XYZ file of C-alpha atoms in Angstrom:
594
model
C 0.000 0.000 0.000
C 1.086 3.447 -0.921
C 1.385 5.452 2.137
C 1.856 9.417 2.714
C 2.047 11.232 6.261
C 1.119 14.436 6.825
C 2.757 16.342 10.347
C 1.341 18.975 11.650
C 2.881 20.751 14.840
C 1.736 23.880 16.332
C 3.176 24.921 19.442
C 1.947 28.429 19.787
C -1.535 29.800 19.160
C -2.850 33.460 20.099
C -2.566 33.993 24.002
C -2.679 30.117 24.875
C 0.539 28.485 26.410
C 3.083 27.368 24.653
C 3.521 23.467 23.973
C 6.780 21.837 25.213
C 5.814 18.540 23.731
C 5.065 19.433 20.388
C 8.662 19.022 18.212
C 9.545 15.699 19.941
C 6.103 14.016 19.340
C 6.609 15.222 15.346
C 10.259 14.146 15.536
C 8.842 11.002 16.566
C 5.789 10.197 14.309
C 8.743 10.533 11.921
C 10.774 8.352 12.653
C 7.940 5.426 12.706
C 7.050 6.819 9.259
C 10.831 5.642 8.043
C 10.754 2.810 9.899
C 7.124 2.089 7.991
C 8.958 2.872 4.716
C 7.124 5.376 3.873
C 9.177 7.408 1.224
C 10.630 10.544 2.249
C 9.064 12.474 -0.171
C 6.057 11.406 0.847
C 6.454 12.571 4.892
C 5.583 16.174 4.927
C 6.578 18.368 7.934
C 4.845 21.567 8.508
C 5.625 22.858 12.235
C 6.095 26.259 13.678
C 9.380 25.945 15.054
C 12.184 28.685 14.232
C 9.187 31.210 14.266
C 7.758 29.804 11.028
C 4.243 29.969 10.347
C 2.219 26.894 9.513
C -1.178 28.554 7.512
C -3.841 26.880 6.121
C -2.574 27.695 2.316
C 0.944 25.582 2.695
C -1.626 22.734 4.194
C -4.124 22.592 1.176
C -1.156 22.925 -0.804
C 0.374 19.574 0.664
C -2.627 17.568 0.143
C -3.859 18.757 -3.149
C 0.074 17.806 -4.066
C -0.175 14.515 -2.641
C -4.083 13.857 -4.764
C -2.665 15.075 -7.293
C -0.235 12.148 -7.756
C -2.913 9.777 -8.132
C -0.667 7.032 -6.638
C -1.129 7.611 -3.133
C -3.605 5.033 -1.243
C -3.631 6.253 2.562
C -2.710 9.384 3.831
C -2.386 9.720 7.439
C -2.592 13.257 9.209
C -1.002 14.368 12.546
C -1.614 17.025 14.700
C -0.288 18.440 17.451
C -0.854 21.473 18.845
C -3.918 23.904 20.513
C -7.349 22.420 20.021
C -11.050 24.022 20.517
C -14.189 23.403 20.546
C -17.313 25.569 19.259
C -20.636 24.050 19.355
C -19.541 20.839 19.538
C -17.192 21.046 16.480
C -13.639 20.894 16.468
C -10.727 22.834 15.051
C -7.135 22.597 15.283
C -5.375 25.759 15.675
C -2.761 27.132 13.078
C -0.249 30.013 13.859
C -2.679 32.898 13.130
C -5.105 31.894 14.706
C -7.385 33.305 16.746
C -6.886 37.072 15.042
C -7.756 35.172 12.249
C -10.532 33.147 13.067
C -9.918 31.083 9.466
C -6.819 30.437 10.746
C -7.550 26.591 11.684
C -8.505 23.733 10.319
C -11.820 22.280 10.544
C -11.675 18.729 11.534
C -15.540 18.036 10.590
C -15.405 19.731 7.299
C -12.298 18.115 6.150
C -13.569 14.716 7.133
C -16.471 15.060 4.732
C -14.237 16.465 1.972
C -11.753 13.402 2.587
C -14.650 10.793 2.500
C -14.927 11.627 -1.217
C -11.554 12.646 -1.955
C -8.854 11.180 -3.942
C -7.476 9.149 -1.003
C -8.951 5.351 -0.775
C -8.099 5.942 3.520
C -7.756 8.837 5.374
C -6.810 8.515 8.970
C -6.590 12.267 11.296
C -4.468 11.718 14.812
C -5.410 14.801 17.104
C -3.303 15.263 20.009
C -5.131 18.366 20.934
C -7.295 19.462 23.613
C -11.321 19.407 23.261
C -12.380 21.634 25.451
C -14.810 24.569 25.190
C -13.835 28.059 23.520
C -12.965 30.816 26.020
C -14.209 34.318 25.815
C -15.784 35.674 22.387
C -12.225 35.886 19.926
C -11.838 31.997 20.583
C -15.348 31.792 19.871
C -15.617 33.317 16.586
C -12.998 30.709 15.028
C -14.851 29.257 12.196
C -11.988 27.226 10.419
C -10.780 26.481 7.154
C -10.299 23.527 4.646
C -7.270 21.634 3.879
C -8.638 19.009 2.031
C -9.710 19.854 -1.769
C -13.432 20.553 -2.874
C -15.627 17.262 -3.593
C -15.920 16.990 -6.880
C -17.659 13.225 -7.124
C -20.131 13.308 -4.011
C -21.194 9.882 -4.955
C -17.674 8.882 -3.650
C -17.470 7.486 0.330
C -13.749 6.741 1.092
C -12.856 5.271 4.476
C -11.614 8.118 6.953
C -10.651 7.343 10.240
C -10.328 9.804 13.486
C -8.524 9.170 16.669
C -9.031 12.220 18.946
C -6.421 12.322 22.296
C -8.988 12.612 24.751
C -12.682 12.900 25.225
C -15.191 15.787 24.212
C -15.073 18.569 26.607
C -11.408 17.173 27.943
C -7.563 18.436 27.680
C -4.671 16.947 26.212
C -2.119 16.623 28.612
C 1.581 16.893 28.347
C 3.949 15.350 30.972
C 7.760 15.752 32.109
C 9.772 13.729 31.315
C 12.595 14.643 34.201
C 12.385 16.591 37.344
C 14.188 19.422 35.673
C 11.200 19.633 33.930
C 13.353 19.974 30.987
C 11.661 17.454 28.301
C 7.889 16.648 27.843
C 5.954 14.005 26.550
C 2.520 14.228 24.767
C 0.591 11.465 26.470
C -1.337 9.989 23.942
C 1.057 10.626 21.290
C 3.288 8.464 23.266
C 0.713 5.542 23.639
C -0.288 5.408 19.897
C 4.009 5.233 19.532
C 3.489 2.472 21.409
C 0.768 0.556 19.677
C 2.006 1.648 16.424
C 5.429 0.124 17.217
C 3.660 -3.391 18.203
C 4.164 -2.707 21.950
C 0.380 -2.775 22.585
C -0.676 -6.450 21.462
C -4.336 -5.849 21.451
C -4.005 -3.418 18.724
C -2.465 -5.883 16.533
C -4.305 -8.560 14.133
C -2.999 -10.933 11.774
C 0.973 -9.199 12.065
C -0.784 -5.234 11.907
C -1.926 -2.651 13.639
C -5.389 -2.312 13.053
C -7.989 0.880 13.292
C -10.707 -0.950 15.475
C -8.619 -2.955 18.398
C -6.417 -0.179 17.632
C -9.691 2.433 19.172
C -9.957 -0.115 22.375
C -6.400 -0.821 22.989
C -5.583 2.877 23.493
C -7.765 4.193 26.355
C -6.280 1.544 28.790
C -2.823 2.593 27.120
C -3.406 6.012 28.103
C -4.412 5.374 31.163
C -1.561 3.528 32.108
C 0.958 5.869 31.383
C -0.769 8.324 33.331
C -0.468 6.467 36.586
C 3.299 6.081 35.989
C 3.942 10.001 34.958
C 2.897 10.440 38.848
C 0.106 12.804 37.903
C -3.284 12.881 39.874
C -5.772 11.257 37.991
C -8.632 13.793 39.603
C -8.770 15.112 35.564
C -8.176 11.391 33.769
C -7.774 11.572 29.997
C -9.734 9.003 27.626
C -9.034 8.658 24.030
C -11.786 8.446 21.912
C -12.094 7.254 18.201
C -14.463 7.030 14.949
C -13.721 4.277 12.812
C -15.812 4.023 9.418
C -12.832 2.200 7.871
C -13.097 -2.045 6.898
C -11.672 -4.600 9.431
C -8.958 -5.762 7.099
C -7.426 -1.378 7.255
C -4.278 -0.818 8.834
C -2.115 1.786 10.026
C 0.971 -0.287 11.073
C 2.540 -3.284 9.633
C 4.852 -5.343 12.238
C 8.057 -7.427 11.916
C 7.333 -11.152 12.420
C 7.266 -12.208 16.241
C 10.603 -13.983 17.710
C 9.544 -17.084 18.920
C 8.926 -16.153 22.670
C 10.559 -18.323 25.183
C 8.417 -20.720 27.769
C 7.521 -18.330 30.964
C 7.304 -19.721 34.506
C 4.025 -19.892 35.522
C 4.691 -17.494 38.809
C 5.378 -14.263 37.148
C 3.453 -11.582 36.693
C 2.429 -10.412 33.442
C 3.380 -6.710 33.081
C 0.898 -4.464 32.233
C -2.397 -6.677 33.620
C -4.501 -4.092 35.642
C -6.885 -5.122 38.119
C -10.510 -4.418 37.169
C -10.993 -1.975 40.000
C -7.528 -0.363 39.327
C -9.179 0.328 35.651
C -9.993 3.556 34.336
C -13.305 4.791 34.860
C -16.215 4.654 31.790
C -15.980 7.516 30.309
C -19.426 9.597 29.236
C -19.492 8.138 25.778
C -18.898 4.496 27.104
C -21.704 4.933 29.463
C -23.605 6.936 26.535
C -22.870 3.271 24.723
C -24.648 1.060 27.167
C -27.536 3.696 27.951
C -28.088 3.601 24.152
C -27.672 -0.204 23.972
C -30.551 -0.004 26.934
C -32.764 1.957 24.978
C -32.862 0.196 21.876
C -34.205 -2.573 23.782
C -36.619 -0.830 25.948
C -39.924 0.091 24.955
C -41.264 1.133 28.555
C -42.081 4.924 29.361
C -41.830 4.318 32.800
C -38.226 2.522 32.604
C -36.452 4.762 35.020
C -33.024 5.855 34.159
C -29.773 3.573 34.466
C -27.982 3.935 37.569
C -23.831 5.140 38.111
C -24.473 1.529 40.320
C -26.372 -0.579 37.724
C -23.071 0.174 35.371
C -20.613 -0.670 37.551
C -22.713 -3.969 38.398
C -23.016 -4.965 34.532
C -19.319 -3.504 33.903
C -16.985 -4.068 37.104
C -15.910 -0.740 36.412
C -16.737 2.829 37.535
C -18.150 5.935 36.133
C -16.468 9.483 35.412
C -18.189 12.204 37.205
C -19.176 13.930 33.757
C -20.607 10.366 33.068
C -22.477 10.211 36.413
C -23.993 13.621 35.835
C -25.464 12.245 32.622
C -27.218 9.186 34.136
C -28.523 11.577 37.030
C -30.235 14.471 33.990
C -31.881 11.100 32.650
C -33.295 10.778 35.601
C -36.561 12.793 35.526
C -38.785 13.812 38.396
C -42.895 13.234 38.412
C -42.969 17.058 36.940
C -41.344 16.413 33.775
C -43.677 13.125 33.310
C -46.736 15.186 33.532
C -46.705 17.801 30.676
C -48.156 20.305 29.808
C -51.031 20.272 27.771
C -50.087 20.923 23.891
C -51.442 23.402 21.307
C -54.393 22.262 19.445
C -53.038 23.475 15.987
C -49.005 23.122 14.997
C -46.683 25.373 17.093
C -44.384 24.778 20.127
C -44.402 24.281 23.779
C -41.228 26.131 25.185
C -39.845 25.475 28.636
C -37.264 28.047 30.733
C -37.543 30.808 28.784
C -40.060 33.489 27.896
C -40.963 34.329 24.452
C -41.467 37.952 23.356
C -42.022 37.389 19.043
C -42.865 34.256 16.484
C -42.517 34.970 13.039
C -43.507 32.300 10.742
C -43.752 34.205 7.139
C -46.646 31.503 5.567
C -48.987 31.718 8.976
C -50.525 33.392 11.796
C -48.941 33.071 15.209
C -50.592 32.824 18.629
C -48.587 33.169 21.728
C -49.992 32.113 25.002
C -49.667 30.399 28.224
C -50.280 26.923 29.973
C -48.965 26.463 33.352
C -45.084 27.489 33.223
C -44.939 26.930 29.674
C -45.051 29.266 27.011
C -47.128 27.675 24.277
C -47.215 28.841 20.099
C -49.715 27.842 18.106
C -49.509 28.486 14.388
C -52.126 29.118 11.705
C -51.142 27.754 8.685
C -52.786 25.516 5.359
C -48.703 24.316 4.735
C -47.955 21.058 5.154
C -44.169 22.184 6.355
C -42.924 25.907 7.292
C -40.617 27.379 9.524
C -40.836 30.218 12.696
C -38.526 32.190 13.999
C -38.896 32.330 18.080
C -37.580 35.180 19.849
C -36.700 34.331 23.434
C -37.080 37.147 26.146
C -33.125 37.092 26.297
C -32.826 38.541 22.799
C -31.611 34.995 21.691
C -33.649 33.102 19.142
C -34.344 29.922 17.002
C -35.172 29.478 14.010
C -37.097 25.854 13.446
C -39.848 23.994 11.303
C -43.458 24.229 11.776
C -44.792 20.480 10.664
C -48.817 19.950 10.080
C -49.744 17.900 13.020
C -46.871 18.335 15.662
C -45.753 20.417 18.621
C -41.930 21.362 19.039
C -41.234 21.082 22.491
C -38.343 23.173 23.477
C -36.152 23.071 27.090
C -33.720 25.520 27.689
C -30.867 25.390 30.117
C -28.232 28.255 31.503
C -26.212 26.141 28.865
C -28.700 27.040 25.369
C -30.947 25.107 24.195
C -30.303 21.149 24.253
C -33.495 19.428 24.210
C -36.049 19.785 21.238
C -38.590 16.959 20.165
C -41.684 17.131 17.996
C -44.756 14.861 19.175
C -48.365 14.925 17.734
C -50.600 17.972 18.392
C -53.607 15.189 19.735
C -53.324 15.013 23.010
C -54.004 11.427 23.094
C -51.074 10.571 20.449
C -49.028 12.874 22.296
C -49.437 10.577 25.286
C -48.945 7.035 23.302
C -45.504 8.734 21.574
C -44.069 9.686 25.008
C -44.734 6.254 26.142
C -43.282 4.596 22.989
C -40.793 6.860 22.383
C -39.580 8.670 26.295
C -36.364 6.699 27.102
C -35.052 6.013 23.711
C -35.671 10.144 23.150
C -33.993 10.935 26.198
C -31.066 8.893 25.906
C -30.479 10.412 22.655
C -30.834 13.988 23.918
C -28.857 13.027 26.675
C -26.184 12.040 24.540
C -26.090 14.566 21.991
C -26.429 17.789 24.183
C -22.814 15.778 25.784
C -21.523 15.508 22.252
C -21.340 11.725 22.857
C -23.862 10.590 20.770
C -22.105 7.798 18.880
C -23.557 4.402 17.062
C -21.233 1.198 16.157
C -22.330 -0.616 13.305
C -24.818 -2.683 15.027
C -26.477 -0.185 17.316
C -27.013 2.155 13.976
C -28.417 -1.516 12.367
C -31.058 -1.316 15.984
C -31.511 2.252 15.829
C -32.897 2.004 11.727
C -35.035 -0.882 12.787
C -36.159 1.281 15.820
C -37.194 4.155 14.070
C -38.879 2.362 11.381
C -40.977 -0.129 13.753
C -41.849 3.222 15.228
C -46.270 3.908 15.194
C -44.908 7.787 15.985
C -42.791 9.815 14.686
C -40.614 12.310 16.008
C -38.625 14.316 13.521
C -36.253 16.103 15.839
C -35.078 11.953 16.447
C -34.050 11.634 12.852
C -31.931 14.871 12.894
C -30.125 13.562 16.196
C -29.751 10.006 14.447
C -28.295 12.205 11.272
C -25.565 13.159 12.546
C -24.383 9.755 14.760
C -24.900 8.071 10.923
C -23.243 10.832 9.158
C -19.891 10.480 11.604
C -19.528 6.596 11.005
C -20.285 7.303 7.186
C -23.511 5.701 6.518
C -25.078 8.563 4.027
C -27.943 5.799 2.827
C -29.243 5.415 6.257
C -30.149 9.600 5.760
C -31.567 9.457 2.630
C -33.543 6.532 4.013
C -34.628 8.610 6.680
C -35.316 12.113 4.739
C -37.834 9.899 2.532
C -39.384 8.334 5.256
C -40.130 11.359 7.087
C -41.262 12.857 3.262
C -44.033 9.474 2.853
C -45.091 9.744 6.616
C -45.170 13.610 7.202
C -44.738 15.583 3.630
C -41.669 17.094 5.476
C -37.942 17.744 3.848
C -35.549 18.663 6.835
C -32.206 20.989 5.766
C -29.937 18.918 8.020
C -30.594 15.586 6.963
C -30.551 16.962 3.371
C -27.117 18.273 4.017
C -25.812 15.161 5.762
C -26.807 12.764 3.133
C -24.821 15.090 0.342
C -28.493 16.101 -1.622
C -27.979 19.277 -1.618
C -24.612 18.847 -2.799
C -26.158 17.293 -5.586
C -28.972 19.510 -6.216
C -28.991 22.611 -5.845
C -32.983 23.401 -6.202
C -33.189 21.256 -3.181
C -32.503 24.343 -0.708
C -35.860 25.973 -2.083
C -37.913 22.233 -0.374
C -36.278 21.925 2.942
C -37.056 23.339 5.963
C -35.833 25.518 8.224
C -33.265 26.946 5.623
C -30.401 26.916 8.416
C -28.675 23.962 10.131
C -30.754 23.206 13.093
C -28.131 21.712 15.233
C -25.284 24.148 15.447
C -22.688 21.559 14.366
C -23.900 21.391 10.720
C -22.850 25.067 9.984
C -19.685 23.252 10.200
C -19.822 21.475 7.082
C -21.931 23.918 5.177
C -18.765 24.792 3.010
C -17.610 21.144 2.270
C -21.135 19.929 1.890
C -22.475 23.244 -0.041
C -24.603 24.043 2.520
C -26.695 26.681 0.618
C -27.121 29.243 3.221
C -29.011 32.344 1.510
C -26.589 35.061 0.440
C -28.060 37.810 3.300
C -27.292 35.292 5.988
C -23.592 34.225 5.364
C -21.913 35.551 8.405
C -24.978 34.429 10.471
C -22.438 31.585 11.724
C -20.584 33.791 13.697
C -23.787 34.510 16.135
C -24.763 31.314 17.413
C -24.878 30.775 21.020
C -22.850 27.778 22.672
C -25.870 25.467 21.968
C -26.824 21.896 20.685
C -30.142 23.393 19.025
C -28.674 26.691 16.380
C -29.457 29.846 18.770
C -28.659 32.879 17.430
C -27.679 36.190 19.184
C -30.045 39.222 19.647
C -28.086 40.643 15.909
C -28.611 37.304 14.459
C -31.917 37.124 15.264
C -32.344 40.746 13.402
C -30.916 39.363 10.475
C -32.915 36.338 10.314
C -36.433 38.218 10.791
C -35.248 40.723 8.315
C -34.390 38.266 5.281
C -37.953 36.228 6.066
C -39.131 39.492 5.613
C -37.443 40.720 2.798
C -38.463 36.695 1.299
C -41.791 37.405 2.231
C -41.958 40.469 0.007
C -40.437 39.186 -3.109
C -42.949 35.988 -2.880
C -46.190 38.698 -2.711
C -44.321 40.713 -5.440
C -44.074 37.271 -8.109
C -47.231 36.378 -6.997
C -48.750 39.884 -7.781
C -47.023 40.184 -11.276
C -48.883 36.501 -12.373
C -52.160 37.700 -11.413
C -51.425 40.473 -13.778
């Protein structure tokens, strides 16, 4: 296999510390590249040391080089440097950055570009923090590409992710002395490790392999910490997303030495004692709430317990982890709702609501018990409103014939949105067929951990379709967990399901599944016409996104939110273009009467 390696190293970024670890770890990833035999002309090295800038120009440049060749099979790309979060979506911080909030690369976008790219496998290595933006510079960073435009969207290539550490979690670097005068990049060190055959359970059949590769690493990690000395109060747990085949590989091994007999009283090195292991993470406990739900059917299942884990597992739970089983938890309030809105609307909890515009209907605001309730007047089937919040903050989301959005916001935005039929009676028979399986989900995704393995997405398509309700919002959570693990049928499946059962065309799933990369007339038929989870105005540029002209910078006022909220001056521009839309529709309507 033709092999190319990409090295990225960025030790300084705006007013953020600067990285001791990152020139050694590059150094490093090097040398396994020569000892892969991976030609030299083929290893590209793009750090900032000496004061040089690394910019997102001389990185498109390297890979549209390396596609251009036509020979190359699997390009692997390294980074390590400053990473950040913003609305869930992850960048990787270049030299400029954050003055220039372009000045980083876009780790979502550029996976969607590299699934139909030139490259047959694509594998990123982050050794970066994920944790939340800081103050509003950081939080303007919107990214950039590296990876050329798609120009056969038919394409899906295998691309492969391995992040350093959790969602929400730093990257941490360790010394190596007590000088304190050499560092180590943790993770960097245990993928060294594996990479270099010292981690047997990443290896299969003589290679080093994507999959065991994902579950050998965590405990690797983990390990290493405990012998740096740190305290483990802030652990670090690598995470992964693996759409690649079994028979991939990143490593290929020497033959073993035949290994000599062992007395049967030693200790294996490395064996850790079950209750000496690292606690489950938030996504591994997201993994076996999921696994839970898709076999549950019972409304009144009441939330998995930090205790019923550790039971089925032998293993703790991560205080981030713990908090999420304890949310799922909900009191005899939240099982007693309010009563809905007898025509299409919403049902918003937490917040007050001072405007709706909804540019093809009446709206009627009003009140039942502490929830603020919407109801909208309108003959079409599908539409979209614009809810002002009494914070200034708004949404913008579809109005569907037959269904109430239900709405929950937090201190932290809005997280929790679900559609369910505007009879009262339905409405009770979806919560009870749909409650834990909805709330597991939500759970999940407002946590960022939302994340399916081939045979939970396999449950979760069965699920949905088996379904006698429908909720909407659902299929836009299960969207995204398809569209990271590559499965682009499984949202065209769902986007014409939803069009049979409910005459509705959602933007998101249309921009996950690559349609409107395919057809442009398509942005006229969905609805809302903006991302409605904040992550997809990530890969509006790679996946041609369609955003009307008036709103382009609209991405740089959303909230920190799972659910698109825009500031008070986003809101202003929103109302202003469905008025402006509004007008030109009377005025073409007017001029064929005459």
């Amino acid at each position: 296999m033709n092999r190319a390696l990409l090295l990225i190293g960025v030790s300084q970024a705006g007013g953020l510390g600067k990285l001791k670890a990152v020139e050694s770890s590059i150094d490093k990833m090097a040398a396994w590249a020569k000892s892969q035999g991976i030609p030299d002309d083929q290893v590209i090295r793009r750090t900032d040391a000496g004061g040089v800038a690394v910019t997102v120009a001389d990185l498109f440049k390297d890979i549209k080089s390396l596609a251009d060749r036509d020979t190359i099979e699997q390009l692997i790309v390294y980074f390590s440097g400053h990473g950040v979060v913003n609305n869930r979506q992850e960048y990787w911080l270049l030299s400029d950055a954050p003055v220039n909030a372009a000045a980083a690369v876009n780790i979502e976008g550029n996976v969607s570009l590299a699934r139909a790219g030139a490259f047959e496998h694509v594998v990123f290595l982050s050794d970066a923090c994920r944790t939340p933006t800081q103050g509003v510079q950081y939080g303007r960073i919107i990214g950039s590409d590296i990876f050329p435009n798609i120009e056969d969207a038919d394409l899906e290539r295998s691309v492969d992710i391995f992040f350093a550490t959790s969602l929400g979690a730093p990257a941490l670097e360790v010394q190596q002395s007590e000088q304190g005068q050499k560092y180590q990049a943790i993770f960097t060190e245990a993928l060294l490790d594996a990479l270099n055959g010292k981690v047997p359970e990443a290896i299969r059949d003589g290679r080093v392999r994507p999959r065991p590769l994902k579950k050998a690493l965590p405990k690797k990690v983990w390990d290493k910490l405990k012998a740096s000395g740190l305290s483990l109060s802030t652990s670090q747990t690598p995470d992964a997303r693996i759409t690649s085949e079994d028979e991939a590989w990143l490593a290929s091994l020497p033959p073993p030495v035949p290994a000599t007999a062992t007395p049967p009283d030693i200790d294996v090195i490395g064996m850790t004692p079950p209750d000496a292991a690292a606690p489950l993470s938030t996504r591994e406990v997201a993994q076996l709430v999921m696994e839970e739900a898709l076999r549950n059917d019972s409304y009144g299942r009441a939330a998995t317990t930090p205790v019923e884990v550790k039971t089925l597992t032998g293993r703790g739970v991560s205080k981030n982890a713990t908090l999420m089983l304890k949310s799922m938890a909900r009191g005899p309030d939240d099982r007693r709702p309010q009563p809905l809105p007898e025509k299409p609307g919403f049902q918003i909890h937490g917040r007050g609501v001072t405007r709706v515009t909804c540019a093809d209907g009446d709206t009627l605001l009003g009140q039942q018990g502490d929830a603020v309730t919407v109801s909208v007047d309108t003959d079409e089937r599908q539409s979209q409103a614009l809810i002002e919040f009494d914070d200034g903050n708004g949404v913008l989301l579809p109005v569907i014939a037959g269904f109430v959005g239900v709405l929950r916001l937090h201190e932290r935005g809005l997280d929790e949105v679900w559609y369910e039929p505007a009879d009262e009676f339905d409405a009770s028979m979806s919560r009870e067929e749909l409650d834990y399986l909805r709330q597991a989900i939500i759970k999940a995704s407002s946590l960022g951990v939302f994340a399916l393995e081939s045979d939970d997405a396999d449950a979760l398509a069965v699920r949905m379709q088996n379904l006698k309700f429908q909720d909407p919002a659902l299929a836009v959570y299960a969207a995204y967990a398809y569209h990271d693990i590559g499965q682009f049928r499984r949202i065209a499946d769902m986007q014409n399901y939803l069009r049979y059962r409910m005459d509705v065309r959602l933007y998101d799933l249309a921009l996950l599944s690559r349609e409107l990369l395919k057809d442009a007339g398509l942005a006229h038929d969905v609805v809302p016409a903006l991302p409605m989870l904040s992550q997809g105005w990530a890969l509006t540029g790679a996946l041609s996104g369609r955003i009307p002209t008036e709103l382009d910078g609209l991405r740089q006022q959303l909230r920190p939110s799972l659910w698109s909220l825009y500031t008070p001056e986003g809101v202003q521009s929103i109302r202003a273009w469905m008025r402006n839309s509004a007008e030109k529709s009377s005025h073409l309507t007017l001029g064929a009467m005459s």
